C-alpha positions as MATLAB code, in Angstrom:
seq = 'XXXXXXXXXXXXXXXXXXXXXXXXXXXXXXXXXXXXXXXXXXXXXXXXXXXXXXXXXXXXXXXXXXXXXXXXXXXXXXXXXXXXXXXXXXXXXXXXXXXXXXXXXXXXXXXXXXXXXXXXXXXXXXXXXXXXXXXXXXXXXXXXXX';
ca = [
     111.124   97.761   99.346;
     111.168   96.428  102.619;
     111.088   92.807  102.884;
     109.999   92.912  106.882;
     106.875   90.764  107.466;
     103.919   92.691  108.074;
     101.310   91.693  110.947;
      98.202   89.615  109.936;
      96.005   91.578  108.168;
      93.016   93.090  109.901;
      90.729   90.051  109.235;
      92.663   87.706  110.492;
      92.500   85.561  107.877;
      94.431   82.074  107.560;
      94.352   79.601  105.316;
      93.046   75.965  106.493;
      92.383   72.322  104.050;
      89.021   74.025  103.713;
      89.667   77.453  103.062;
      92.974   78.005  100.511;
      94.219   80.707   98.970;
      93.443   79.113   95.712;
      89.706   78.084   96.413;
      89.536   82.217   97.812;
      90.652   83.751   94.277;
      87.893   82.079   92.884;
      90.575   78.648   91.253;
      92.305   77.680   88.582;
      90.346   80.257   85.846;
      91.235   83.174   88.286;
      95.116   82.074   89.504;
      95.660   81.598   85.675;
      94.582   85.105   85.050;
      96.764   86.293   88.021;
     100.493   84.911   86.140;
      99.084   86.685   83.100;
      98.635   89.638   84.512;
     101.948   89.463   86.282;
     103.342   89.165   82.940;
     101.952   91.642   81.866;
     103.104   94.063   83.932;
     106.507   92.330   83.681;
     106.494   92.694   79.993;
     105.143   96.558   80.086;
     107.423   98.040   83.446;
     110.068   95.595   84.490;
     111.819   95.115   80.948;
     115.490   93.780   82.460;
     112.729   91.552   84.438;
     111.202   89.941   81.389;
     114.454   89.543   79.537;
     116.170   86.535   81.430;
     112.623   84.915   80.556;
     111.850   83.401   77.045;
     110.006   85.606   75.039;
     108.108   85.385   71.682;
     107.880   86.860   68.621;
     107.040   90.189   69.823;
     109.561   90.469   72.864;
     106.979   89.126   75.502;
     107.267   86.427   77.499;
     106.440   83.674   76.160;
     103.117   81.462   76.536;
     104.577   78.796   78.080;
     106.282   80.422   80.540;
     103.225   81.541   81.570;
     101.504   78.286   81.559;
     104.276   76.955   83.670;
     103.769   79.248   86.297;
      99.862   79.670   86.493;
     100.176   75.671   87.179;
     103.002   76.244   89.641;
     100.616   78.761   91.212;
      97.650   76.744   91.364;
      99.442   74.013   93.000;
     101.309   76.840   95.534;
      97.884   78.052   96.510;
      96.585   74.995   97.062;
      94.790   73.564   94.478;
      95.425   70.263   92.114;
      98.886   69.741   91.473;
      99.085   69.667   87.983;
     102.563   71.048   87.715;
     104.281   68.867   89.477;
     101.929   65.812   88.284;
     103.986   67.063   84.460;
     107.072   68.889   85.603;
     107.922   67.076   88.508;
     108.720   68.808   92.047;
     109.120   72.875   91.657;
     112.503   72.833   93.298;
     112.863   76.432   92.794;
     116.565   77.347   93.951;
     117.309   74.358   91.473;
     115.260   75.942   88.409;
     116.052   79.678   88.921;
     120.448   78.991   90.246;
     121.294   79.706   86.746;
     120.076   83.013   87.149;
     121.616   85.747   88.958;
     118.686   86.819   91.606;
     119.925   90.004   93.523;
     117.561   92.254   95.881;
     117.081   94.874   92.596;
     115.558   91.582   90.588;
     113.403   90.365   93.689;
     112.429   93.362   94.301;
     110.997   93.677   90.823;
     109.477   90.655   90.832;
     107.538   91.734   94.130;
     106.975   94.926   92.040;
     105.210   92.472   89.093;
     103.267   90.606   91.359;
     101.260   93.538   93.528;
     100.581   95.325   90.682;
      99.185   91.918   89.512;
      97.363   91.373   92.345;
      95.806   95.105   92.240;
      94.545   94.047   88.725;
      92.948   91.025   89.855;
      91.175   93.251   93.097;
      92.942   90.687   95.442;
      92.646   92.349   98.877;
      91.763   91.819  102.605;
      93.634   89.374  104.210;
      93.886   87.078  101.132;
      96.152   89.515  100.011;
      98.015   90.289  103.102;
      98.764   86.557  103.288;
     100.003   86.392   99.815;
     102.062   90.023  100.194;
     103.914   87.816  102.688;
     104.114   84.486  101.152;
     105.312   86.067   97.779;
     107.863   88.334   99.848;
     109.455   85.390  101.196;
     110.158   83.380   98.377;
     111.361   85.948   96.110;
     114.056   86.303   98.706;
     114.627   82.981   99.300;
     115.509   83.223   95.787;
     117.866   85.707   95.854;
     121.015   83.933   94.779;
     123.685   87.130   94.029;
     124.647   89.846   96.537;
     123.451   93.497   95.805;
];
């Protein structure tokens, strides 16, 4: 997977105070639905993926896990902030260091999330802009050579 940025999409779309990524998927119903289906797929094609997560009774990731990161989401996308309003500021390198995040487990990740996104029909430039936003922190993640 190549992690080169891509040129705006074809619309031209770019997100402004009016106009978020968050208020175009439709908010927090439809971001919600977007971290469960990207746990889905996690839990159904990226099993080494869904194993440094928690996971319930059944070997899925567990629910609130998911909650944590469809209100990490709505914030990133630019709605209310109601993860860090209970969990404080995301501080992601902080909250994933204890995991080792190579190119193979970004790279899955990235894998998980467009399928997601398929699933949810996001395209256009909405989707271009998130292809590239999701791209880039996945590898600023990255925390372990290979």
């Amino acid at each position: 997977m190549s992690m080169e940025l891509k040129p705006p999409p074809s619309d031209g779309w770019v997100p402004t105070l009016d106009d978020t990524p968050f208020t175009r998927m439709g908010g927090e119903q439809a971001v919600h639905a977007l971290a469960e289906a990207f746990y889905d797929v996690m839990d159904a094609e990226e099993p080494a993926l869904a194993a440094i997560h928690e996971l319930d009774a059944e070997g899925k990731v567990n629910r609130g896990t998911r909650q944590r990161f469809g209100m990490f989401l709505v914030g990133w996308l630019g709605g209310p902030q109601h993860y860090s309003a209970t969990h404080g500021h995301p501080r992601l390198r902080m909250r994933h260091g204890h995991l080792p995040v190579d190119t193979a487990m970004r790279d899955a990740w990235l894998r998980c999330m467009q399928k997601a996104m398929d699933k949810q029909g996001i395209t256009g430039g909405l989707r271009g802009f998130l292809d590239d936003r999701f791209a880039q922190v996945a590898d600023f993640l990255r925390n372990t050579e290979g």
